[in-house]
């Protein structure tokens, strides 16, 4: 049973194992991504139903550009297609959509569709769905530091005024709560340059299932496990931060 009053506010997911899922079935890797897309729909719906506030999905990393061009092109096409097809549905379900990551070198058309979807859903108050696209956490931190340095040089910020909370506003995730639960599928036990700053106190949950096999029930198992953990935030007993 999931306790309603102890839900993770923000769940972040590294959706891994699409390629291996496809290979195990004698299918091309892109078939794994296609199946992964369907899974995104299922998990977004489940989070909305469970009243999770923020879901962040790692869809494409800055390192993924080194994959074969054909696979990258297919992924970009899938992102565009699903944005076109799903944005009305997301809007109807009161989902606020947001993308984090660097714009360059995403295809211009994809970027236009992202901006349209963000604008259309910006007033929604249900689940915030964050897609990490061309995202790398170290790059995000470097971008934040550079922006802060610019602000200091232009006298829009004071060096001594900087602290952990203020620095959060310089990250792509500005305004979002930190993830409470970070899930990675496919049996890999790494963070892979994902939300390094934000996930400092997140509970980590690793599932052996490849992403296309990860079901609503698996998400619920992860949440239940989260609810059994004692989060101490470096303190000696269980207290609220
Ligand atoms: C990791 O599996 C998955 C990706 C790099 C792409 C994730 C994209 C999707 C699930 C499609 C999402 C679509 C939308 C619209 C959000 P992998 O290819 O690294 O698998 P492997 O480790 O088995 O090779």
PDB file of C-alpha atoms and ligand atoms in Angstrom:
ATOM      1  CA  UNK A   1       0.000   0.000   0.000  1.00  0.00           C
ATOM      2  CA  UNK A   2       1.220   3.502  -0.840  1.00  0.00           C
ATOM      3  CA  UNK A   3       0.804   6.139   1.890  1.00  0.00           C
ATOM      4  CA  UNK A   4      -0.747   9.241   0.365  1.00  0.00           C
ATOM      5  CA  UNK A   5       0.892  11.571   2.862  1.00  0.00           C
ATOM      6  CA  UNK A   6       4.467  10.419   2.235  1.00  0.00           C
ATOM      7  CA  UNK A   7       4.714  10.549  -1.540  1.00  0.00           C
ATOM      8  CA  UNK A   8       7.916  11.656  -3.257  1.00  0.00           C
ATOM      9  CA  UNK A   9       7.222  15.120  -4.598  1.00  0.00           C
ATOM     10  CA  UNK A  10       9.654  14.724  -7.446  1.00  0.00           C
ATOM     11  CA  UNK A  11      10.582  11.446  -9.149  1.00  0.00           C
ATOM     12  CA  UNK A  12      13.463  11.385 -11.635  1.00  0.00           C
ATOM     13  CA  UNK A  13      14.031   8.436 -13.962  1.00  0.00           C
ATOM     14  CA  UNK A  14      16.989   7.270 -16.011  1.00  0.00           C
ATOM     15  CA  UNK A  15      15.136   5.254 -18.645  1.00  0.00           C
ATOM     16  CA  UNK A  16      17.806   2.733 -19.543  1.00  0.00           C
ATOM     17  CA  UNK A  17      17.843  -0.548 -21.450  1.00  0.00           C
ATOM     18  CA  UNK A  18      15.832   0.179 -24.601  1.00  0.00           C
ATOM     19  CA  UNK A  19      18.609  -1.200 -26.792  1.00  0.00           C
ATOM     20  CA  UNK A  20      19.054  -4.372 -24.755  1.00  0.00           C
ATOM     21  CA  UNK A  21      15.291  -4.909 -24.645  1.00  0.00           C
ATOM     22  CA  UNK A  22      15.206  -4.788 -28.445  1.00  0.00           C
ATOM     23  CA  UNK A  23      18.287  -6.956 -28.901  1.00  0.00           C
ATOM     24  CA  UNK A  24      16.852  -9.665 -26.673  1.00  0.00           C
ATOM     25  CA  UNK A  25      13.908  -9.814 -29.080  1.00  0.00           C
ATOM     26  CA  UNK A  26      15.991  -9.771 -32.257  1.00  0.00           C
ATOM     27  CA  UNK A  27      14.724  -6.249 -33.059  1.00  0.00           C
ATOM     28  CA  UNK A  28      16.610  -3.104 -34.079  1.00  0.00           C
ATOM     29  CA  UNK A  29      17.555  -0.733 -31.228  1.00  0.00           C
ATOM     30  CA  UNK A  30      15.054   1.811 -32.513  1.00  0.00           C
ATOM     31  CA  UNK A  31      12.242  -0.656 -31.787  1.00  0.00           C
ATOM     32  CA  UNK A  32      13.363  -0.458 -28.169  1.00  0.00           C
ATOM     33  CA  UNK A  33      13.062   3.328 -28.230  1.00  0.00           C
ATOM     34  CA  UNK A  34       9.602   3.040 -29.775  1.00  0.00           C
ATOM     35  CA  UNK A  35       8.557   0.683 -26.956  1.00  0.00           C
ATOM     36  CA  UNK A  36      10.214   3.082 -24.492  1.00  0.00           C
ATOM     37  CA  UNK A  37       8.043   5.910 -25.779  1.00  0.00           C
ATOM     38  CA  UNK A  38       4.884   3.927 -25.081  1.00  0.00           C
ATOM     39  CA  UNK A  39       6.194   3.313 -21.598  1.00  0.00           C
ATOM     40  CA  UNK A  40       6.657   7.052 -21.071  1.00  0.00           C
ATOM     41  CA  UNK A  41       2.929   7.504 -21.680  1.00  0.00           C
ATOM     42  CA  UNK A  42       2.031   4.822 -19.151  1.00  0.00           C
ATOM     43  CA  UNK A  43       4.318   6.174 -16.441  1.00  0.00           C
ATOM     44  CA  UNK A  44       3.282   9.817 -16.967  1.00  0.00           C
ATOM     45  CA  UNK A  45      -0.356   8.771 -16.620  1.00  0.00           C
ATOM     46  CA  UNK A  46       0.415   6.764 -13.471  1.00  0.00           C
ATOM     47  CA  UNK A  47       2.241   9.729 -11.878  1.00  0.00           C
ATOM     48  CA  UNK A  48      -0.703  12.004 -12.628  1.00  0.00           C
ATOM     49  CA  UNK A  49      -3.094   9.532 -11.038  1.00  0.00           C
ATOM     50  CA  UNK A  50      -0.920   9.184  -7.950  1.00  0.00           C
ATOM     51  CA  UNK A  51      -0.665  12.947  -7.529  1.00  0.00           C
ATOM     52  CA  UNK A  52       3.114  13.098  -7.978  1.00  0.00           C
ATOM     53  CA  UNK A  53       4.070  16.744  -8.494  1.00  0.00           C
ATOM     54  CA  UNK A  54       7.141  16.450 -10.743  1.00  0.00           C
ATOM     55  CA  UNK A  55       8.420  13.678 -13.009  1.00  0.00           C
ATOM     56  CA  UNK A  56      11.774  14.189 -14.746  1.00  0.00           C
ATOM     57  CA  UNK A  57      12.755  11.758 -17.501  1.00  0.00           C
ATOM     58  CA  UNK A  58      16.270  11.462 -18.909  1.00  0.00           C
ATOM     59  CA  UNK A  59      15.518  11.186 -22.634  1.00  0.00           C
ATOM     60  CA  UNK A  60      18.814  12.184 -24.297  1.00  0.00           C
ATOM     61  CA  UNK A  61      22.161  12.952 -22.746  1.00  0.00           C
ATOM     62  CA  UNK A  62      24.943  15.167 -24.049  1.00  0.00           C
ATOM     63  CA  UNK A  63      26.934  11.916 -24.420  1.00  0.00           C
ATOM     64  CA  UNK A  64      24.254  10.285 -26.601  1.00  0.00           C
ATOM     65  CA  UNK A  65      25.426  12.299 -29.631  1.00  0.00           C
ATOM     66  CA  UNK A  66      28.189   9.744 -30.087  1.00  0.00           C
ATOM     67  CA  UNK A  67      25.636   7.074 -31.077  1.00  0.00           C
ATOM     68  CA  UNK A  68      25.191   6.099 -34.753  1.00  0.00           C
ATOM     69  CA  UNK A  69      23.631   8.950 -36.743  1.00  0.00           C
ATOM     70  CA  UNK A  70      20.715   6.768 -37.806  1.00  0.00           C
ATOM     71  CA  UNK A  71      19.759   6.038 -34.199  1.00  0.00           C
ATOM     72  CA  UNK A  72      20.034   9.727 -33.264  1.00  0.00           C
ATOM     73  CA  UNK A  73      17.886  10.766 -36.246  1.00  0.00           C
ATOM     74  CA  UNK A  74      15.243   8.214 -35.309  1.00  0.00           C
ATOM     75  CA  UNK A  75      15.208   9.391 -31.697  1.00  0.00           C
ATOM     76  CA  UNK A  76      14.846  13.035 -32.761  1.00  0.00           C
ATOM     77  CA  UNK A  77      11.968  12.029 -35.038  1.00  0.00           C
ATOM     78  CA  UNK A  78      10.312  10.162 -32.172  1.00  0.00           C
ATOM     79  CA  UNK A  79      10.633  13.204 -29.911  1.00  0.00           C
ATOM     80  CA  UNK A  80       9.038  15.429 -32.563  1.00  0.00           C
ATOM     81  CA  UNK A  81       6.261  12.917 -33.328  1.00  0.00           C
ATOM     82  CA  UNK A  82       5.388  12.362 -29.709  1.00  0.00           C
ATOM     83  CA  UNK A  83       5.364  16.091 -28.986  1.00  0.00           C
ATOM     84  CA  UNK A  84       3.011  16.637 -31.901  1.00  0.00           C
ATOM     85  CA  UNK A  85       0.761  13.761 -30.928  1.00  0.00           C
ATOM     86  CA  UNK A  86       0.777  14.073 -27.137  1.00  0.00           C
ATOM     87  CA  UNK A  87       0.751  17.766 -26.346  1.00  0.00           C
ATOM     88  CA  UNK A  88      -3.048  18.115 -26.533  1.00  0.00           C
ATOM     89  CA  UNK A  89      -3.473  15.053 -24.353  1.00  0.00           C
ATOM     90  CA  UNK A  90      -0.985  16.404 -21.811  1.00  0.00           C
ATOM     91  CA  UNK A  91      -2.774  19.741 -21.803  1.00  0.00           C
ATOM     92  CA  UNK A  92      -6.176  18.067 -21.326  1.00  0.00           C
ATOM     93  CA  UNK A  93      -4.735  16.246 -18.334  1.00  0.00           C
ATOM     94  CA  UNK A  94      -3.498  19.483 -16.756  1.00  0.00           C
ATOM     95  CA  UNK A  95       0.172  18.487 -17.209  1.00  0.00           C
ATOM     96  CA  UNK A  96       2.789  21.243 -17.367  1.00  0.00           C
ATOM     97  CA  UNK A  97       5.546  20.354 -19.793  1.00  0.00           C
ATOM     98  CA  UNK A  98       9.111  21.573 -19.571  1.00  0.00           C
ATOM     99  CA  UNK A  99      12.424  20.657 -21.149  1.00  0.00           C
ATOM    100  CA  UNK A 100      15.844  20.956 -19.518  1.00  0.00           C
ATOM    101  CA  UNK A 101      19.115  20.794 -21.427  1.00  0.00           C
ATOM    102  CA  UNK A 102      21.037  22.791 -23.977  1.00  0.00           C
ATOM    103  CA  UNK A 103      19.292  23.932 -27.130  1.00  0.00           C
ATOM    104  CA  UNK A 104      22.297  23.474 -29.427  1.00  0.00           C
ATOM    105  CA  UNK A 105      22.570  21.252 -31.464  1.00  0.00           C
ATOM    106  CA  UNK A 106      18.972  20.031 -31.259  1.00  0.00           C
ATOM    107  CA  UNK A 107      17.110  20.282 -34.585  1.00  0.00           C
ATOM    108  CA  UNK A 108      15.491  23.728 -34.888  1.00  0.00           C
ATOM    109  CA  UNK A 109      12.072  22.231 -35.623  1.00  0.00           C
ATOM    110  CA  UNK A 110      12.189  20.098 -32.472  1.00  0.00           C
ATOM    111  CA  UNK A 111      13.103  23.165 -30.468  1.00  0.00           C
ATOM    112  CA  UNK A 112      10.151  25.086 -31.925  1.00  0.00           C
ATOM    113  CA  UNK A 113       7.777  22.265 -30.968  1.00  0.00           C
ATOM    114  CA  UNK A 114       9.242  22.182 -27.447  1.00  0.00           C
ATOM    115  CA  UNK A 115       8.675  25.918 -26.993  1.00  0.00           C
ATOM    116  CA  UNK A 116       5.102  25.605 -28.290  1.00  0.00           C
ATOM    117  CA  UNK A 117       4.357  22.752 -25.885  1.00  0.00           C
ATOM    118  CA  UNK A 118       5.919  24.615 -22.952  1.00  0.00           C
ATOM    119  CA  UNK A 119       3.900  27.728 -23.689  1.00  0.00           C
ATOM    120  CA  UNK A 120       0.647  25.883 -24.223  1.00  0.00           C
ATOM    121  CA  UNK A 121       0.902  23.987 -20.930  1.00  0.00           C
ATOM    122  CA  UNK A 122       2.572  26.686 -18.821  1.00  0.00           C
ATOM    123  CA  UNK A 123      -0.594  27.534 -16.871  1.00  0.00           C
ATOM    124  CA  UNK A 124      -1.392  23.928 -15.909  1.00  0.00           C
ATOM    125  CA  UNK A 125      -1.327  22.955 -12.258  1.00  0.00           C
ATOM    126  CA  UNK A 126      -1.164  19.151 -12.290  1.00  0.00           C
ATOM    127  CA  UNK A 127       1.924  17.022 -12.852  1.00  0.00           C
ATOM    128  CA  UNK A 128       5.016  18.862 -14.118  1.00  0.00           C
ATOM    129  CA  UNK A 129       6.620  16.625 -16.736  1.00  0.00           C
ATOM    130  CA  UNK A 130      10.265  17.527 -17.294  1.00  0.00           C
ATOM    131  CA  UNK A 131      12.136  16.020 -20.223  1.00  0.00           C
ATOM    132  CA  UNK A 132      15.922  16.116 -19.971  1.00  0.00           C
ATOM    133  CA  UNK A 133      16.960  16.469 -23.591  1.00  0.00           C
ATOM    134  CA  UNK A 134      20.551  17.102 -24.631  1.00  0.00           C
ATOM    135  CA  UNK A 135      21.129  17.264 -20.899  1.00  0.00           C
ATOM    136  CA  UNK A 136      24.366  16.864 -18.977  1.00  0.00           C
ATOM    137  CA  UNK A 137      24.598  17.755 -15.328  1.00  0.00           C
ATOM    138  CA  UNK A 138      28.209  18.941 -15.311  1.00  0.00           C
ATOM    139  CA  UNK A 139      27.474  21.140 -18.297  1.00  0.00           C
ATOM    140  CA  UNK A 140      24.426  22.511 -16.463  1.00  0.00           C
ATOM    141  CA  UNK A 141      26.589  23.406 -13.448  1.00  0.00           C
ATOM    142  CA  UNK A 142      29.221  25.039 -15.671  1.00  0.00           C
ATOM    143  CA  UNK A 143      26.496  27.026 -17.470  1.00  0.00           C
ATOM    144  CA  UNK A 144      25.157  28.139 -14.082  1.00  0.00           C
ATOM    145  CA  UNK A 145      28.594  29.232 -12.862  1.00  0.00           C
ATOM    146  CA  UNK A 146      29.187  31.204 -16.063  1.00  0.00           C
ATOM    147  CA  UNK A 147      25.845  32.962 -15.769  1.00  0.00           C
ATOM    148  CA  UNK A 148      26.512  33.812 -12.138  1.00  0.00           C
ATOM    149  CA  UNK A 149      29.955  35.192 -13.052  1.00  0.00           C
ATOM    150  CA  UNK A 150      28.319  37.353 -15.733  1.00  0.00           C
ATOM    151  CA  UNK A 151      25.785  38.614 -13.190  1.00  0.00           C
ATOM    152  CA  UNK A 152      28.578  39.488 -10.765  1.00  0.00           C
ATOM    153  CA  UNK A 153      30.564  41.301 -13.465  1.00  0.00           C
ATOM    154  CA  UNK A 154      27.481  43.263 -14.446  1.00  0.00           C
ATOM    155  CA  UNK A 155      26.779  43.979 -10.783  1.00  0.00           C
ATOM    156  CA  UNK A 156      23.463  42.137 -10.862  1.00  0.00           C
ATOM    157  CA  UNK A 157      24.631  39.702  -8.179  1.00  0.00           C
ATOM    158  CA  UNK A 158      27.045  39.760  -5.249  1.00  0.00           C
ATOM    159  CA  UNK A 159      29.722  37.103  -4.850  1.00  0.00           C
ATOM    160  CA  UNK A 160      29.310  36.929  -1.078  1.00  0.00           C
ATOM    161  CA  UNK A 161      25.556  36.609  -1.428  1.00  0.00           C
ATOM    162  CA  UNK A 162      25.837  33.270  -3.196  1.00  0.00           C
ATOM    163  CA  UNK A 163      24.684  30.178  -1.312  1.00  0.00           C
ATOM    164  CA  UNK A 164      23.354  26.712  -2.142  1.00  0.00           C
ATOM    165  CA  UNK A 165      19.762  27.814  -2.425  1.00  0.00           C
ATOM    166  CA  UNK A 166      20.555  30.768  -4.671  1.00  0.00           C
ATOM    167  CA  UNK A 167      22.761  28.649  -6.887  1.00  0.00           C
ATOM    168  CA  UNK A 168      19.782  26.368  -7.575  1.00  0.00           C
ATOM    169  CA  UNK A 169      18.197  29.277  -9.420  1.00  0.00           C
ATOM    170  CA  UNK A 170      21.089  29.200 -11.913  1.00  0.00           C
ATOM    171  CA  UNK A 171      20.405  25.597 -12.887  1.00  0.00           C
ATOM    172  CA  UNK A 172      18.092  24.454 -15.702  1.00  0.00           C
ATOM    173  CA  UNK A 173      15.762  23.108 -12.987  1.00  0.00           C
ATOM    174  CA  UNK A 174      15.222  26.543 -11.391  1.00  0.00           C
ATOM    175  CA  UNK A 175      11.922  26.626  -9.564  1.00  0.00           C
ATOM    176  CA  UNK A 176      11.529  22.850  -9.313  1.00  0.00           C
ATOM    177  CA  UNK A 177      11.873  20.925  -6.047  1.00  0.00           C
ATOM    178  CA  UNK A 178      14.856  18.559  -5.815  1.00  0.00           C
ATOM    179  CA  UNK A 179      14.113  14.932  -6.710  1.00  0.00           C
ATOM    180  CA  UNK A 180      13.227  12.769  -3.709  1.00  0.00           C
ATOM    181  CA  UNK A 181      13.453   9.488  -5.593  1.00  0.00           C
ATOM    182  CA  UNK A 182      15.803   8.672  -8.465  1.00  0.00           C
ATOM    183  CA  UNK A 183      15.042   5.491 -10.392  1.00  0.00           C
ATOM    184  CA  UNK A 184      17.318   3.818 -12.920  1.00  0.00           C
ATOM    185  CA  UNK A 185      16.166   0.833 -14.935  1.00  0.00           C
ATOM    186  CA  UNK A 186      18.061  -2.033 -16.601  1.00  0.00           C
ATOM    187  CA  UNK A 187      20.277  -3.060 -13.687  1.00  0.00           C
ATOM    188  CA  UNK A 188      22.941  -0.357 -14.177  1.00  0.00           C
ATOM    189  CA  UNK A 189      23.938   1.361 -10.947  1.00  0.00           C
ATOM    190  CA  UNK A 190      25.227   4.723 -12.047  1.00  0.00           C
ATOM    191  CA  UNK A 191      23.987   8.313 -12.001  1.00  0.00           C
ATOM    192  CA  UNK A 192      25.510   9.044 -15.447  1.00  0.00           C
ATOM    193  CA  UNK A 193      25.765  12.816 -15.191  1.00  0.00           C
ATOM    194  CA  UNK A 194      22.060  13.243 -14.311  1.00  0.00           C
ATOM    195  CA  UNK A 195      20.901  15.884 -11.798  1.00  0.00           C
ATOM    196  CA  UNK A 196      24.146  15.658  -9.804  1.00  0.00           C
ATOM    197  CA  UNK A 197      23.437  18.798  -7.788  1.00  0.00           C
ATOM    198  CA  UNK A 198      19.711  18.265  -7.399  1.00  0.00           C
ATOM    199  CA  UNK A 199      19.829  14.585  -6.422  1.00  0.00           C
ATOM    200  CA  UNK A 200      22.209  15.127  -3.492  1.00  0.00           C
ATOM    201  CA  UNK A 201      19.684  13.724  -1.030  1.00  0.00           C
ATOM    202  CA  UNK A 202      17.523  11.657  -3.372  1.00  0.00           C
ATOM    203  CA  UNK A 203      16.815   8.048  -2.515  1.00  0.00           C
ATOM    204  CA  UNK A 204      18.234   5.837  -5.245  1.00  0.00           C
ATOM    205  CA  UNK A 205      16.263   2.898  -6.615  1.00  0.00           C
ATOM    206  CA  UNK A 206      17.608   0.477  -9.195  1.00  0.00           C
ATOM    207  CA  UNK A 207      15.354  -1.864 -11.133  1.00  0.00           C
ATOM    208  CA  UNK A 208      16.646  -4.831 -13.106  1.00  0.00           C
ATOM    209  CA  UNK A 209      13.927  -4.381 -15.705  1.00  0.00           C
ATOM    210  CA  UNK A 210      14.684  -2.682 -19.002  1.00  0.00           C
ATOM    211  CA  UNK A 211      12.690   0.527 -19.451  1.00  0.00           C
ATOM    212  CA  UNK A 212      10.145  -0.933 -21.941  1.00  0.00           C
ATOM    213  CA  UNK A 213       9.300  -3.605 -19.314  1.00  0.00           C
ATOM    214  CA  UNK A 214       8.954  -1.146 -16.422  1.00  0.00           C
ATOM    215  CA  UNK A 215       5.281  -1.014 -15.459  1.00  0.00           C
ATOM    216  CA  UNK A 216       3.063   1.101 -13.240  1.00  0.00           C
ATOM    217  CA  UNK A 217       3.367  -1.645 -10.615  1.00  0.00           C
ATOM    218  CA  UNK A 218       7.175  -1.310 -10.710  1.00  0.00           C
ATOM    219  CA  UNK A 219       6.836   2.419 -10.132  1.00  0.00           C
ATOM    220  CA  UNK A 220       4.554   1.713  -7.195  1.00  0.00           C
ATOM    221  CA  UNK A 221       7.092  -0.771  -5.802  1.00  0.00           C
ATOM    222  CA  UNK A 222       9.768   1.925  -6.040  1.00  0.00           C
ATOM    223  CA  UNK A 223       7.550   4.412  -4.205  1.00  0.00           C
ATOM    224  CA  UNK A 224       6.768   1.852  -1.513  1.00  0.00           C
ATOM    225  CA  UNK A 225      10.452   1.168  -1.019  1.00  0.00           C
ATOM    226  CA  UNK A 226      11.045   4.930  -0.818  1.00  0.00           C
ATOM    227  CA  UNK A 227       8.400   5.183   1.880  1.00  0.00           C
ATOM    228  CA  UNK A 228      10.194   2.573   3.963  1.00  0.00           C
ATOM    229  CA  UNK A 229      13.492   4.387   3.889  1.00  0.00           C
ATOM    230  CA  UNK A 230      14.502   6.811   6.625  1.00  0.00           C
ATOM    231  CA  UNK A 231      15.682  10.029   5.087  1.00  0.00           C
ATOM    232  CA  UNK A 232      18.003  11.788   7.472  1.00  0.00           C
ATOM    233  CA  UNK A 233      19.586  14.486   5.297  1.00  0.00           C
ATOM    234  CA  UNK A 234      22.831  14.062   7.229  1.00  0.00           C
ATOM    235  CA  UNK A 235      21.136  14.413  10.597  1.00  0.00           C
ATOM    236  CA  UNK A 236      21.078  11.741  13.290  1.00  0.00           C
ATOM    237  CA  UNK A 237      17.378  11.106  13.481  1.00  0.00           C
ATOM    238  CA  UNK A 238      14.416  11.356  11.166  1.00  0.00           C
ATOM    239  CA  UNK A 239      13.445  15.010  11.104  1.00  0.00           C
ATOM    240  CA  UNK A 240      11.992  17.219   8.467  1.00  0.00           C
ATOM    241  CA  UNK A 241      14.433  19.501   6.698  1.00  0.00           C
TER     242      UNK A 241
HETATM  243  C1  LIG B   1      18.354   4.385 -22.974  1.00  0.00           C
HETATM  244  O1  LIG B   1      18.370   3.105 -23.525  1.00  0.00           O
HETATM  245  C2  LIG B   1      17.395   5.213 -23.648  1.00  0.00           C
HETATM  246  C3  LIG B   1      17.673   6.336 -24.375  1.00  0.00           C
HETATM  247  C4  LIG B   1      19.016   6.890 -24.580  1.00  0.00           C
HETATM  248  C5  LIG B   1      16.619   7.064 -25.027  1.00  0.00           C
HETATM  249  C6  LIG B   1      15.424   7.265 -24.164  1.00  0.00           C
HETATM  250  C7  LIG B   1      14.308   7.592 -25.011  1.00  0.00           C
HETATM  251  C8  LIG B   1      13.087   7.037 -24.896  1.00  0.00           C
HETATM  252  C9  LIG B   1      12.642   6.099 -23.841  1.00  0.00           C
HETATM  253  C10 LIG B   1      12.077   7.487 -25.811  1.00  0.00           C
HETATM  254  C11 LIG B   1      11.441   8.593 -25.054  1.00  0.00           C
HETATM  255  C12 LIG B   1      10.556   9.357 -25.848  1.00  0.00           C
HETATM  256  C13 LIG B   1       9.971  10.476 -25.380  1.00  0.00           C
HETATM  257  C14 LIG B   1       9.055  11.207 -26.212  1.00  0.00           C
HETATM  258  C15 LIG B   1      10.250  10.958 -24.006  1.00  0.00           C
HETATM  259  P1  LIG B   1      19.676   2.641 -24.293  1.00  0.00           P
HETATM  260  O2  LIG B   1      19.467   2.926 -25.735  1.00  0.00           O
HETATM  261  O3  LIG B   1      20.860   3.276 -23.669  1.00  0.00           O
HETATM  262  O4  LIG B   1      19.644   1.102 -24.027  1.00  0.00           O
HETATM  263  P2  LIG B   1      20.901   0.134 -23.840  1.00  0.00           P
HETATM  264  O5  LIG B   1      21.646   0.613 -22.635  1.00  0.00           O
HETATM  265  O6  LIG B   1      20.263  -1.194 -23.634  1.00  0.00           O
HETATM  266  O7  LIG B   1      21.699   0.219 -25.094  1.00  0.00           O
END
